[in-house]
PDB file of C-alpha atoms and ligand atoms in Angstrom:
ATOM      1  CA  MET Q   1       2.238  18.903  -6.731  1.00 55.00           C
ATOM      2  CA  ALA Q   2       5.098  16.734  -7.689  1.00 72.00           C
ATOM      3  CA  MET Q   3       5.162  13.633  -5.479  1.00 81.00           C
ATOM      4  CA  THR Q   4       8.868  13.185  -4.974  1.00 86.00           C
ATOM      5  CA  GLY Q   5       9.654  12.331  -1.322  1.00 96.00           C
ATOM      6  CA  VAL Q   6       7.336  10.595   1.108  1.00 97.00           C
ATOM      7  CA  LEU Q   7       4.414   9.292  -0.928  1.00 97.00           C
ATOM      8  CA  ARG Q   8       1.837   8.074   1.596  1.00 98.00           C
ATOM      9  CA  PRO Q   9       1.075   6.107   4.717  1.00 98.00           C
ATOM     10  CA  GLY Q  10       2.174   2.599   3.792  1.00 98.00           C
ATOM     11  CA  HIS Q  11       1.656   0.271   6.691  1.00 98.00           C
ATOM     12  CA  ALA Q  12       0.741   0.069  10.358  1.00 98.00           C
ATOM     13  CA  GLN Q  13       1.545  -2.823  12.649  1.00 98.00           C
ATOM     14  CA  VAL Q  14      -0.944  -3.134  15.486  1.00 98.00           C
ATOM     15  CA  ARG Q  15      -0.962  -5.434  18.468  1.00 98.00           C
ATOM     16  CA  VAL Q  16      -4.064  -7.496  19.265  1.00 98.00           C
ATOM     17  CA  LEU Q  17      -5.008  -9.644  22.260  1.00 98.00           C
ATOM     18  CA  ASP Q  18      -6.686 -12.592  20.436  1.00 98.00           C
ATOM     19  CA  LEU Q  19      -5.313 -13.227  17.004  1.00 98.00           C
ATOM     20  CA  GLU Q  20      -8.160 -15.469  15.716  1.00 98.00           C
ATOM     21  CA  ALA Q  21     -10.936 -13.053  16.897  1.00 98.00           C
ATOM     22  CA  SER Q  22      -8.966 -10.221  15.333  1.00 98.00           C
ATOM     23  CA  ILE Q  23      -8.549 -11.937  11.998  1.00 98.00           C
ATOM     24  CA  LYS Q  24     -12.268 -12.534  11.812  1.00 98.00           C
ATOM     25  CA  PHE Q  25     -12.924  -8.902  12.736  1.00 98.00           C
ATOM     26  CA  TYR Q  26     -10.523  -7.317  10.278  1.00 98.00           C
ATOM     27  CA  ARG Q  27     -11.338  -9.761   7.456  1.00 98.00           C
ATOM     28  CA  ASP Q  28     -15.091 -10.241   7.852  1.00 98.00           C
ATOM     29  CA  VAL Q  29     -16.345  -7.033   9.581  1.00 98.00           C
ATOM     30  CA  LEU Q  30     -13.920  -4.323   8.442  1.00 98.00           C
ATOM     31  CA  GLY Q  31     -13.598  -6.251   5.184  1.00 98.00           C
ATOM     32  CA  LEU Q  32      -9.879  -6.090   4.657  1.00 98.00           C
ATOM     33  CA  VAL Q  33      -8.216  -8.562   2.349  1.00 97.00           C
ATOM     34  CA  GLU Q  34      -5.827 -11.071   4.027  1.00 98.00           C
ATOM     35  CA  THR Q  35      -2.601 -11.230   1.984  1.00 98.00           C
ATOM     36  CA  GLY Q  36      -0.327 -13.355   4.086  1.00 98.00           C
ATOM     37  CA  ARG Q  37       0.990 -14.757   7.406  1.00 98.00           C
ATOM     38  CA  ASP Q  38       4.657 -14.929   8.414  1.00 98.00           C
ATOM     39  CA  ALA Q  39       6.843 -17.079  10.637  1.00 97.00           C
ATOM     40  CA  GLN Q  40       6.472 -14.600  13.506  1.00 97.00           C
ATOM     41  CA  GLY Q  41       2.723 -15.167  13.436  1.00 97.00           C
ATOM     42  CA  ARG Q  42       1.870 -11.823  11.985  1.00 98.00           C
ATOM     43  CA  VAL Q  43      -1.174 -11.540   9.698  1.00 98.00           C
ATOM     44  CA  TYR Q  44      -1.093  -9.094   6.786  1.00 98.00           C
ATOM     45  CA  PHE Q  45      -4.024  -7.273   5.285  1.00 98.00           C
ATOM     46  CA  LYS Q  46      -4.694  -4.699   2.569  1.00 98.00           C
ATOM     47  CA  CYS Q  47      -7.765  -2.661   1.699  1.00 98.00           C
ATOM     48  CA  TRP Q  48      -9.500  -3.726  -1.507  1.00 98.00           C
ATOM     49  CA  ASP Q  49      -8.307  -0.791  -3.718  1.00 98.00           C
ATOM     50  CA  GLU Q  50      -4.732  -0.751  -2.455  1.00 98.00           C
ATOM     51  CA  ARG Q  51      -2.179  -2.108  -4.910  1.00 98.00           C
ATOM     52  CA  ASP Q  52       0.746  -2.920  -2.623  1.00 98.00           C
ATOM     53  CA  HIS Q  53       0.903  -6.238  -0.748  1.00 98.00           C
ATOM     54  CA  SER Q  54      -0.168  -5.044   2.695  1.00 98.00           C
ATOM     55  CA  SER Q  55      -1.046  -1.960   4.712  1.00 98.00           C
ATOM     56  CA  TYR Q  56      -2.283  -3.298   8.058  1.00 98.00           C
ATOM     57  CA  VAL Q  57      -0.466  -5.958   9.984  1.00 98.00           C
ATOM     58  CA  ILE Q  58      -1.568  -7.512  13.297  1.00 98.00           C
ATOM     59  CA  ARG Q  59       0.302  -9.592  15.804  1.00 98.00           C
ATOM     60  CA  GLU Q  60      -0.848 -11.168  19.054  1.00 98.00           C
ATOM     61  CA  ALA Q  61       0.523  -9.609  22.225  1.00 98.00           C
ATOM     62  CA  ASP Q  62      -0.380  -9.061  25.906  1.00 98.00           C
ATOM     63  CA  SER Q  63      -1.279  -5.437  25.318  1.00 98.00           C
ATOM     64  CA  ALA Q  64      -2.986  -3.567  22.481  1.00 98.00           C
ATOM     65  CA  GLY Q  65      -1.374  -0.621  20.672  1.00 98.00           C
ATOM     66  CA  ILE Q  66       0.804   0.167  17.733  1.00 98.00           C
ATOM     67  CA  ASP Q  67       4.321  -1.223  17.060  1.00 98.00           C
ATOM     68  CA  PHE Q  68       5.150   1.150  14.148  1.00 98.00           C
ATOM     69  CA  PHE Q  69       3.673   3.354  11.402  1.00 98.00           C
ATOM     70  CA  GLY Q  70       5.352   3.254   8.007  1.00 98.00           C
ATOM     71  CA  PHE Q  71       5.445   5.581   4.990  1.00 98.00           C
ATOM     72  CA  LYS Q  72       6.288   4.584   1.432  1.00 98.00           C
ATOM     73  CA  VAL Q  73       8.769   6.858  -0.325  1.00 98.00           C
ATOM     74  CA  LEU Q  74       9.335   7.355  -4.006  1.00 97.00           C
ATOM     75  CA  ASP Q  75      12.370   5.083  -4.551  1.00 97.00           C
ATOM     76  CA  LYS Q  76      15.618   3.785  -2.993  1.00 97.00           C
ATOM     77  CA  ALA Q  77      17.536   6.993  -3.697  1.00 97.00           C
ATOM     78  CA  THR Q  78      14.831   8.911  -1.775  1.00 98.00           C
ATOM     79  CA  LEU Q  79      15.085   6.396   1.099  1.00 98.00           C
ATOM     80  CA  ASP Q  80      18.840   6.910   1.278  1.00 98.00           C
ATOM     81  CA  ARG Q  81      18.518  10.688   1.128  1.00 98.00           C
ATOM     82  CA  LEU Q  82      15.832  10.813   3.872  1.00 98.00           C
ATOM     83  CA  GLU Q  83      17.865   8.552   6.120  1.00 98.00           C
ATOM     84  CA  ALA Q  84      20.899  10.840   5.699  1.00 98.00           C
ATOM     85  CA  ASP Q  85      18.638  13.876   6.401  1.00 98.00           C
ATOM     86  CA  LEU Q  86      17.239  12.236   9.559  1.00 98.00           C
ATOM     87  CA  ARG Q  87      20.780  11.490  10.801  1.00 98.00           C
ATOM     88  CA  ALA Q  88      21.955  15.006   9.972  1.00 98.00           C
ATOM     89  CA  TYR Q  89      19.074  16.267  12.049  1.00 98.00           C
ATOM     90  CA  GLY Q  90      20.302  14.229  14.963  1.00 98.00           C
ATOM     91  CA  LEU Q  91      18.001  11.207  14.911  1.00 98.00           C
ATOM     92  CA  ALA Q  92      19.310   7.672  15.147  1.00 98.00           C
ATOM     93  CA  THR Q  93      18.146   5.371  12.359  1.00 98.00           C
ATOM     94  CA  THR Q  94      18.273   1.600  11.911  1.00 98.00           C
ATOM     95  CA  ARG Q  95      17.908  -0.384   8.763  1.00 98.00           C
ATOM     96  CA  ILE Q  96      15.614  -3.448   8.862  1.00 98.00           C
ATOM     97  CA  PRO Q  97      16.508  -5.905   6.094  1.00 98.00           C
ATOM     98  CA  ALA Q  98      14.280  -6.529   3.098  1.00 98.00           C
ATOM     99  CA  GLY Q  99      11.943  -9.485   3.697  1.00 98.00           C
ATOM    100  CA  GLU Q 100      11.651  -8.978   7.449  1.00 98.00           C
ATOM    101  CA  MET Q 101       8.070  -8.005   6.576  1.00 98.00           C
ATOM    102  CA  LEU Q 102       6.472 -10.015   3.803  1.00 98.00           C
ATOM    103  CA  GLU Q 103       6.958  -8.587   0.305  1.00 98.00           C
ATOM    104  CA  THR Q 104       8.587  -5.525   1.721  1.00 98.00           C
ATOM    105  CA  GLY Q 105      11.954  -4.022   0.977  1.00 98.00           C
ATOM    106  CA  GLU Q 106      14.494  -2.495   3.311  1.00 98.00           C
ATOM    107  CA  ARG Q 107      13.019  -0.200   5.929  1.00 98.00           C
ATOM    108  CA  VAL Q 108      14.584   2.785   7.756  1.00 98.00           C
ATOM    109  CA  ARG Q 109      13.236   3.070  11.292  1.00 98.00           C
ATOM    110  CA  PHE Q 110      13.557   5.862  13.719  1.00 98.00           C
ATOM    111  CA  GLN Q 111      11.937   6.924  17.015  1.00 98.00           C
ATOM    112  CA  LEU Q 112      10.086  10.208  17.375  1.00 98.00           C
ATOM    113  CA  PRO Q 113      10.309  12.318  20.565  1.00 98.00           C
ATOM    114  CA  SER Q 114       6.693  11.225  21.062  1.00 98.00           C
ATOM    115  CA  GLY Q 115       7.941   7.658  21.533  1.00 98.00           C
ATOM    116  CA  HIS Q 116       6.506   6.285  18.263  1.00 98.00           C
ATOM    117  CA  LEU Q 117       8.484   4.131  15.864  1.00 98.00           C
ATOM    118  CA  ILE Q 118       8.202   5.445  12.276  1.00 98.00           C
ATOM    119  CA  GLU Q 119       9.489   3.665   9.232  1.00 98.00           C
ATOM    120  CA  LEU Q 120      10.271   4.571   5.706  1.00 98.00           C
ATOM    121  CA  TYR Q 121      10.556   2.119   2.850  1.00 98.00           C
ATOM    122  CA  ALA Q 122      10.655   2.308  -0.967  1.00 98.00           C
ATOM    123  CA  GLU Q 123       9.652  -1.155  -2.021  1.00 98.00           C
ATOM    124  CA  LYS Q 124       6.622  -3.378  -1.354  1.00 98.00           C
ATOM    125  CA  THR Q 125       5.378  -5.876  -3.962  1.00 98.00           C
ATOM    126  CA  ALA Q 126       2.531  -4.642  -6.062  1.00 98.00           C
ATOM    127  CA  VAL Q 127      -0.182  -7.227  -6.000  1.00 98.00           C
ATOM    128  CA  GLY Q 128      -2.853  -5.027  -7.582  1.00 97.00           C
ATOM    129  CA  ASN Q 129      -6.403  -4.579  -6.636  1.00 96.00           C
ATOM    130  CA  GLY Q 130      -7.684  -7.570  -8.624  1.00 95.00           C
ATOM    131  CA  LEU Q 131      -9.113  -5.405 -11.338  1.00 96.00           C
ATOM    132  CA  GLY Q 132      -6.118  -5.342 -13.682  1.00 95.00           C
ATOM    133  CA  THR Q 133      -4.437  -2.324 -15.259  1.00 96.00           C
ATOM    134  CA  THR Q 134      -6.000  -2.455 -18.706  1.00 97.00           C
ATOM    135  CA  ASN Q 135      -9.641  -1.454 -19.087  1.00 97.00           C
ATOM    136  CA  PRO Q 136     -10.268  -2.105 -15.390  1.00 97.00           C
ATOM    137  CA  ALA Q 137     -13.690  -2.430 -13.848  1.00 96.00           C
ATOM    138  CA  PRO Q 138     -14.405   0.259 -11.239  1.00 95.00           C
ATOM    139  CA  TRP Q 139     -14.800  -2.321  -8.434  1.00 94.00           C
ATOM    140  CA  GLY Q 140     -15.032  -6.076  -7.839  1.00 91.00           C
ATOM    141  CA  ALA Q 141     -16.214  -8.648  -5.376  1.00 89.00           C
ATOM    142  CA  SER Q 142     -13.730  -7.556  -2.691  1.00 89.00           C
ATOM    143  CA  ARG Q 143     -15.527  -4.222  -2.345  1.00 91.00           C
ATOM    144  CA  GLU Q 144     -18.695  -6.047  -1.249  1.00 89.00           C
ATOM    145  CA  HIS Q 145     -17.251  -7.981   1.740  1.00 95.00           C
ATOM    146  CA  GLY Q 146     -17.717  -6.204   5.070  1.00 98.00           C
ATOM    147  CA  ILE Q 147     -17.132  -2.463   5.491  1.00 98.00           C
ATOM    148  CA  ALA Q 148     -14.453  -2.634   2.737  1.00 98.00           C
ATOM    149  CA  PRO Q 149     -12.560   0.654   2.993  1.00 98.00           C
ATOM    150  CA  ILE Q 150     -10.471   1.851   0.050  1.00 97.00           C
ATOM    151  CA  ARG Q 151      -7.170   2.329   1.778  1.00 98.00           C
ATOM    152  CA  LEU Q 152      -5.286   3.038   4.986  1.00 98.00           C
ATOM    153  CA  ASP Q 153      -5.623   6.804   5.024  1.00 98.00           C
ATOM    154  CA  HIS Q 154      -3.839   8.184   8.074  1.00 98.00           C
ATOM    155  CA  GLY Q 155      -3.079   7.661  11.742  1.00 98.00           C
ATOM    156  CA  LEU Q 156      -3.536   9.800  14.875  1.00 98.00           C
ATOM    157  CA  LEU Q 157      -0.878   9.156  17.488  1.00 98.00           C
ATOM    158  CA  TYR Q 158      -0.722  10.408  21.041  1.00 98.00           C
ATOM    159  CA  GLY Q 159       2.518  11.207  22.808  1.00 98.00           C
ATOM    160  CA  PRO Q 160       4.726  13.934  24.329  1.00 98.00           C
ATOM    161  CA  ASN Q 161       6.786  16.639  22.450  1.00 98.00           C
ATOM    162  CA  ILE Q 162       4.569  17.075  19.407  1.00 98.00           C
ATOM    163  CA  ALA Q 163       6.112  20.451  18.600  1.00 98.00           C
ATOM    164  CA  GLU Q 164       9.379  18.601  18.066  1.00 98.00           C
ATOM    165  CA  VAL Q 165       7.629  15.890  16.120  1.00 98.00           C
ATOM    166  CA  GLN Q 166       6.052  18.474  13.822  1.00 98.00           C
ATOM    167  CA  LYS Q 167       9.535  19.970  13.113  1.00 98.00           C
ATOM    168  CA  ILE Q 168      10.831  16.534  12.062  1.00 98.00           C
ATOM    169  CA  PHE Q 169       7.973  15.900   9.693  1.00 98.00           C
ATOM    170  CA  VAL Q 170       8.065  19.424   8.259  1.00 98.00           C
ATOM    171  CA  ASP Q 171      11.801  20.211   8.197  1.00 97.00           C
ATOM    172  CA  VAL Q 172      13.136  16.733   7.363  1.00 97.00           C
ATOM    173  CA  LEU Q 173      10.386  14.683   5.729  1.00 98.00           C
ATOM    174  CA  GLY Q 174       8.717  17.406   3.664  1.00 97.00           C
ATOM    175  CA  PHE Q 175       5.300  17.411   5.225  1.00 98.00           C
ATOM    176  CA  TYR Q 176       3.276  20.561   5.862  1.00 98.00           C
ATOM    177  CA  LEU Q 177       0.935  21.685   8.668  1.00 98.00           C
ATOM    178  CA  VAL Q 178      -2.707  21.605   7.545  1.00 98.00           C
ATOM    179  CA  GLU Q 179      -4.574  22.218  10.783  1.00 98.00           C
ATOM    180  CA  ARG Q 180      -3.875  22.531  14.491  1.00 98.00           C
ATOM    181  CA  VAL Q 181      -5.685  22.839  17.825  1.00 98.00           C
ATOM    182  CA  LEU Q 182      -4.138  25.260  20.236  1.00 98.00           C
ATOM    183  CA  THR Q 183      -3.612  24.506  23.940  1.00 97.00           C
ATOM    184  CA  GLU Q 184      -5.850  26.310  26.443  1.00 95.00           C
ATOM    185  CA  ASP Q 185      -3.343  29.112  26.879  1.00 96.00           C
ATOM    186  CA  GLY Q 186      -3.066  29.466  23.103  1.00 95.00           C
ATOM    187  CA  GLN Q 187       0.763  29.267  23.218  1.00 95.00           C
ATOM    188  CA  THR Q 188       1.450  25.845  21.666  1.00 97.00           C
ATOM    189  CA  SER Q 189      -0.396  23.146  19.761  1.00 98.00           C
ATOM    190  CA  ALA Q 190      -2.416  20.522  21.485  1.00 97.00           C
ATOM    191  CA  ALA Q 191      -2.795  18.575  18.209  1.00 98.00           C
ATOM    192  CA  VAL Q 192      -1.470  18.874  14.684  1.00 98.00           C
ATOM    193  CA  TRP Q 193      -2.614  17.469  11.300  1.00 98.00           C
ATOM    194  CA  LEU Q 194       0.245  16.931   8.848  1.00 98.00           C
ATOM    195  CA  SER Q 195       0.166  16.153   5.107  1.00 98.00           C
ATOM    196  CA  CYS Q 196       2.772  14.865   2.657  1.00 97.00           C
ATOM    197  CA  SER Q 197       0.253  15.037  -0.202  1.00 96.00           C
ATOM    198  CA  HIS Q 198      -2.997  16.627  -1.259  1.00 94.00           C
ATOM    199  CA  LYS Q 199      -4.888  15.070   1.646  1.00 96.00           C
ATOM    200  CA  VAL Q 200      -6.064  16.833   4.801  1.00 97.00           C
ATOM    201  CA  HIS Q 201      -3.707  14.579   6.814  1.00 98.00           C
ATOM    202  CA  ASP Q 202      -1.444  11.720   6.316  1.00 98.00           C
ATOM    203  CA  ILE Q 203      -0.459  11.637   9.982  1.00 98.00           C
ATOM    204  CA  ALA Q 204      -1.674  13.557  13.083  1.00 98.00           C
ATOM    205  CA  PHE Q 205      -0.391  13.889  16.563  1.00 98.00           C
ATOM    206  CA  ALA Q 206      -1.838  15.046  19.893  1.00 98.00           C
ATOM    207  CA  GLU Q 207       0.055  15.988  22.970  1.00 98.00           C
ATOM    208  CA  TYR Q 208      -0.192  13.286  25.677  1.00 98.00           C
ATOM    209  CA  PRO Q 209       1.982  12.474  28.670  1.00 98.00           C
ATOM    210  CA  GLU Q 210       2.420   8.805  27.843  1.00 98.00           C
ATOM    211  CA  PRO Q 211       4.696   8.033  24.845  1.00 98.00           C
ATOM    212  CA  GLY Q 212       3.970   5.869  21.875  1.00 98.00           C
ATOM    213  CA  LYS Q 213       0.149   5.684  22.120  1.00 98.00           C
ATOM    214  CA  LEU Q 214      -2.272   4.903  19.286  1.00 98.00           C
ATOM    215  CA  HIS Q 215      -5.377   6.978  19.008  1.00 98.00           C
ATOM    216  CA  HIS Q 216      -6.599   5.452  15.745  1.00 98.00           C
ATOM    217  CA  CYS Q 217      -5.725   4.116  12.322  1.00 98.00           C
ATOM    218  CA  SER Q 218      -8.120   5.492   9.724  1.00 98.00           C
ATOM    219  CA  PHE Q 219      -9.561   3.787   6.675  1.00 98.00           C
ATOM    220  CA  LEU Q 220     -10.914   5.718   3.758  1.00 98.00           C
ATOM    221  CA  MET Q 221     -14.438   5.167   2.498  1.00 98.00           C
ATOM    222  CA  GLU Q 222     -15.792   6.275  -0.864  1.00 96.00           C
ATOM    223  CA  SER Q 223     -18.847   8.238   0.253  1.00 97.00           C
ATOM    224  CA  TRP Q 224     -20.919   9.479   3.149  1.00 97.00           C
ATOM    225  CA  GLU Q 225     -23.370   6.691   2.370  1.00 97.00           C
ATOM    226  CA  SER Q 226     -20.592   4.138   2.696  1.00 97.00           C
ATOM    227  CA  VAL Q 227     -19.766   5.602   6.107  1.00 98.00           C
ATOM    228  CA  LEU Q 228     -23.383   5.128   7.144  1.00 98.00           C
ATOM    229  CA  ARG Q 229     -23.318   1.629   5.746  1.00 98.00           C
ATOM    230  CA  ALA Q 230     -20.133   1.030   7.793  1.00 98.00           C
ATOM    231  CA  GLY Q 231     -22.162   2.089  10.899  1.00 98.00           C
ATOM    232  CA  ASP Q 232     -24.869  -0.445   9.987  1.00 98.00           C
ATOM    233  CA  ILE Q 233     -22.318  -3.228   9.671  1.00 98.00           C
ATOM    234  CA  MET Q 234     -20.658  -2.236  12.968  1.00 98.00           C
ATOM    235  CA  SER Q 235     -24.040  -2.431  14.761  1.00 98.00           C
ATOM    236  CA  MET Q 236     -24.990  -5.733  13.062  1.00 98.00           C
ATOM    237  CA  ASN Q 237     -21.688  -7.128  14.444  1.00 98.00           C
ATOM    238  CA  LYS Q 238     -21.990  -5.490  17.944  1.00 98.00           C
ATOM    239  CA  VAL Q 239     -18.820  -3.490  17.336  1.00 98.00           C
ATOM    240  CA  ALA Q 240     -18.114  -1.026  20.135  1.00 98.00           C
ATOM    241  CA  VAL Q 241     -18.669   2.434  18.541  1.00 98.00           C
ATOM    242  CA  ASP Q 242     -16.954   5.519  20.071  1.00 98.00           C
ATOM    243  CA  ILE Q 243     -18.221   8.550  18.120  1.00 97.00           C
ATOM    244  CA  GLY Q 244     -20.367   9.083  14.977  1.00 94.00           C
ATOM    245  CA  PRO Q 245     -21.463   8.888  12.304  1.00 97.00           C
ATOM    246  CA  THR Q 246     -20.692  12.616  12.240  1.00 98.00           C
ATOM    247  CA  ARG Q 247     -18.499  15.215  10.639  1.00 97.00           C
ATOM    248  CA  HIS Q 248     -15.269  16.630  12.020  1.00 97.00           C
ATOM    249  CA  GLY Q 249     -14.842  20.393  11.958  1.00 97.00           C
ATOM    250  CA  ILE Q 250     -11.142  19.694  11.741  1.00 97.00           C
ATOM    251  CA  THR Q 251     -10.367  18.404   8.227  1.00 97.00           C
ATOM    252  CA  ARG Q 252     -14.161  18.415   7.410  1.00 97.00           C
ATOM    253  CA  GLY Q 253     -13.948  14.649   7.263  1.00 97.00           C
ATOM    254  CA  CYS Q 254     -17.055  12.502   7.912  1.00 98.00           C
ATOM    255  CA  THR Q 255     -16.382   9.806  10.412  1.00 98.00           C
ATOM    256  CA  ILE Q 256     -17.128   6.936  12.684  1.00 98.00           C
ATOM    257  CA  TYR Q 257     -14.717   6.045  15.498  1.00 98.00           C
ATOM    258  CA  ALA Q 258     -14.994   2.546  16.824  1.00 98.00           C
ATOM    259  CA  TRP Q 259     -12.863  -0.081  18.583  1.00 98.00           C
ATOM    260  CA  ASP Q 260     -11.532  -3.391  17.389  1.00 98.00           C
ATOM    261  CA  PRO Q 261     -11.929  -6.460  19.666  1.00 98.00           C
ATOM    262  CA  SER Q 262      -8.681  -5.537  21.516  1.00 98.00           C
ATOM    263  CA  GLY Q 263      -9.662  -1.896  22.119  1.00 98.00           C
ATOM    264  CA  ASN Q 264      -7.598  -0.370  19.310  1.00 98.00           C
ATOM    265  CA  ARG Q 265      -9.618   2.469  17.911  1.00 98.00           C
ATOM    266  CA  PHE Q 266     -10.083   2.635  14.173  1.00 98.00           C
ATOM    267  CA  GLU Q 267     -11.889   5.131  11.938  1.00 98.00           C
ATOM    268  CA  THR Q 268     -14.009   4.835   8.824  1.00 98.00           C
ATOM    269  CA  PHE Q 269     -13.613   8.201   7.121  1.00 97.00           C
ATOM    270  CA  MET Q 270     -14.406  10.062   4.000  1.00 98.00           C
ATOM    271  CA  GLY Q 271     -14.235  13.604   2.651  1.00 95.00           C
ATOM    272  CA  GLY Q 272     -12.203  16.585   3.700  1.00 95.00           C
ATOM    273  CA  TYR Q 273     -10.893  19.264   1.387  1.00 97.00           C
ATOM    274  CA  HIS Q 274      -7.763  19.242  -0.719  1.00 97.00           C
ATOM    275  CA  PRO Q 275      -5.018  21.444   0.686  1.00 97.00           C
ATOM    276  CA  TYR Q 276      -1.738  22.533  -0.964  1.00 96.00           C
ATOM    277  CA  PRO Q 277       1.577  23.260   0.878  1.00 95.00           C
ATOM    278  CA  ASP Q 278       1.129  26.990   0.360  1.00 96.00           C
ATOM    279  CA  TYR Q 279      -2.151  27.138   2.273  1.00 97.00           C
ATOM    280  CA  GLU Q 280      -2.076  28.882   5.579  1.00 97.00           C
ATOM    281  CA  PRO Q 281      -2.744  26.253   8.311  1.00 98.00           C
ATOM    282  CA  LEU Q 282      -6.189  26.352   9.862  1.00 98.00           C
ATOM    283  CA  THR Q 283      -6.342  26.975  13.636  1.00 98.00           C
ATOM    284  CA  TRP Q 284      -8.879  25.830  16.193  1.00 98.00           C
ATOM    285  CA  THR Q 285      -8.904  27.419  19.573  1.00 97.00           C
ATOM    286  CA  PHE Q 286      -9.118  24.980  22.518  1.00 96.00           C
ATOM    287  CA  ASP Q 287     -12.500  26.340  23.626  1.00 95.00           C
ATOM    288  CA  ASN Q 288     -13.852  25.299  20.231  1.00 95.00           C
ATOM    289  CA  PHE Q 289     -12.175  21.871  20.122  1.00 95.00           C
ATOM    290  CA  GLY Q 290     -15.626  20.249  20.599  1.00 95.00           C
ATOM    291  CA  GLN Q 291     -16.785  21.706  17.291  1.00 96.00           C
ATOM    292  CA  GLY Q 292     -13.563  20.711  15.687  1.00 96.00           C
ATOM    293  CA  LEU Q 293     -14.055  17.099  16.793  1.00 96.00           C
ATOM    294  CA  ASP Q 294     -17.819  16.724  16.248  1.00 96.00           C
ATOM    295  CA  TYR Q 295     -19.183  19.630  14.235  1.00 97.00           C
ATOM    296  CA  PRO Q 296     -22.947  18.947  14.570  1.00 96.00           C
ATOM    297  CA  GLN Q 297     -22.905  18.125  18.288  1.00 95.00           C
ATOM    298  CA  ARG Q 298     -20.158  20.550  19.210  1.00 95.00           C
ATOM    299  CA  LYS Q 299     -19.027  18.049  21.861  1.00 92.00           C
ATOM    300  CA  LEU Q 300     -15.532  17.330  23.051  1.00 93.00           C
ATOM    301  CA  HIS Q 301     -16.124  13.634  23.704  1.00 94.00           C
ATOM    302  CA  GLU Q 302     -14.154  12.623  26.829  1.00 94.00           C
ATOM    303  CA  THR Q 303     -13.070   9.376  25.133  1.00 95.00           C
ATOM    304  CA  PHE Q 304     -11.286  11.328  22.364  1.00 93.00           C
ATOM    305  CA  LEU Q 305      -8.916  12.762  24.931  1.00 92.00           C
ATOM    306  CA  THR Q 306      -8.455   9.870  27.258  1.00 94.00           C
ATOM    307  CA  VAL Q 307      -8.882   6.436  25.576  1.00 95.00           C
ATOM    308  CA  VAL Q 308      -5.776   5.267  23.682  1.00 97.00           C
ATOM    309  CA  THR Q 309      -3.904   1.990  23.368  1.00 97.00           C
TER     310      THR Q 309
HETATM  311 FE1  LIG U 401      -8.743  10.333  11.735  1.00 93.50          FE
END
């Protein structure tokens, strides 16, 4: 697959209730690398194997949740083209100047019918993963601190109008539908998993009456053993765990869902298969959603449907 449009999830900005407690959590328990703080009080992190400056940004606020989710696109010409395509589709876009986020170029922001703010950008300073680009070692000390995921992998967002959201991602941004869960009547989708790449999902949405909600940001682990190790570290640090370790039927990913100190759910995730855009989407019926969520237990955990920030 030629990667020519939207490349990948680039950054998420998440609200936390206690900045200092959250910095300790994300740096020392999740094991992200802190890469900067700005005049607005935001704290920037990256995963150890990411090369761009930052992928996860937190700011202190009175309520938890997500401010925006951003995707990196190939280059500035692609950014201009996608902005024009979004406008032609009927969506309003705004340009946020370069430098408003540390080490990040101009961003194109728009609001989905689900209430979420999505951004596209082409430029973010490459700071590397500390291993160099010539004869690099496979890993370094930063992989050994905390849970230490590889990268920000995807997000799952809850809000209304996900059929319309799917159309925007597929018809305008070049994503394709990988899997879906049908509603109880089988007529529409209760949730959709969308990819802009060779991954089982780069973003997912579930139908929910309240707009703009965060279900989770997901961090990629290298192996099933590293997911289990993440569970050990969560327990050692008294992290509130939601579901897992287990395997999803949907995407086949292996997972733990847990909550940060503010109640924002996050996921440590690995696996899944490798779809292509010509694959027929996989469909889960609502009566089998429990197996789709938690394949071994076949359990539709109540928290999955009801607890969001
Ligand atoms: Fe996930």
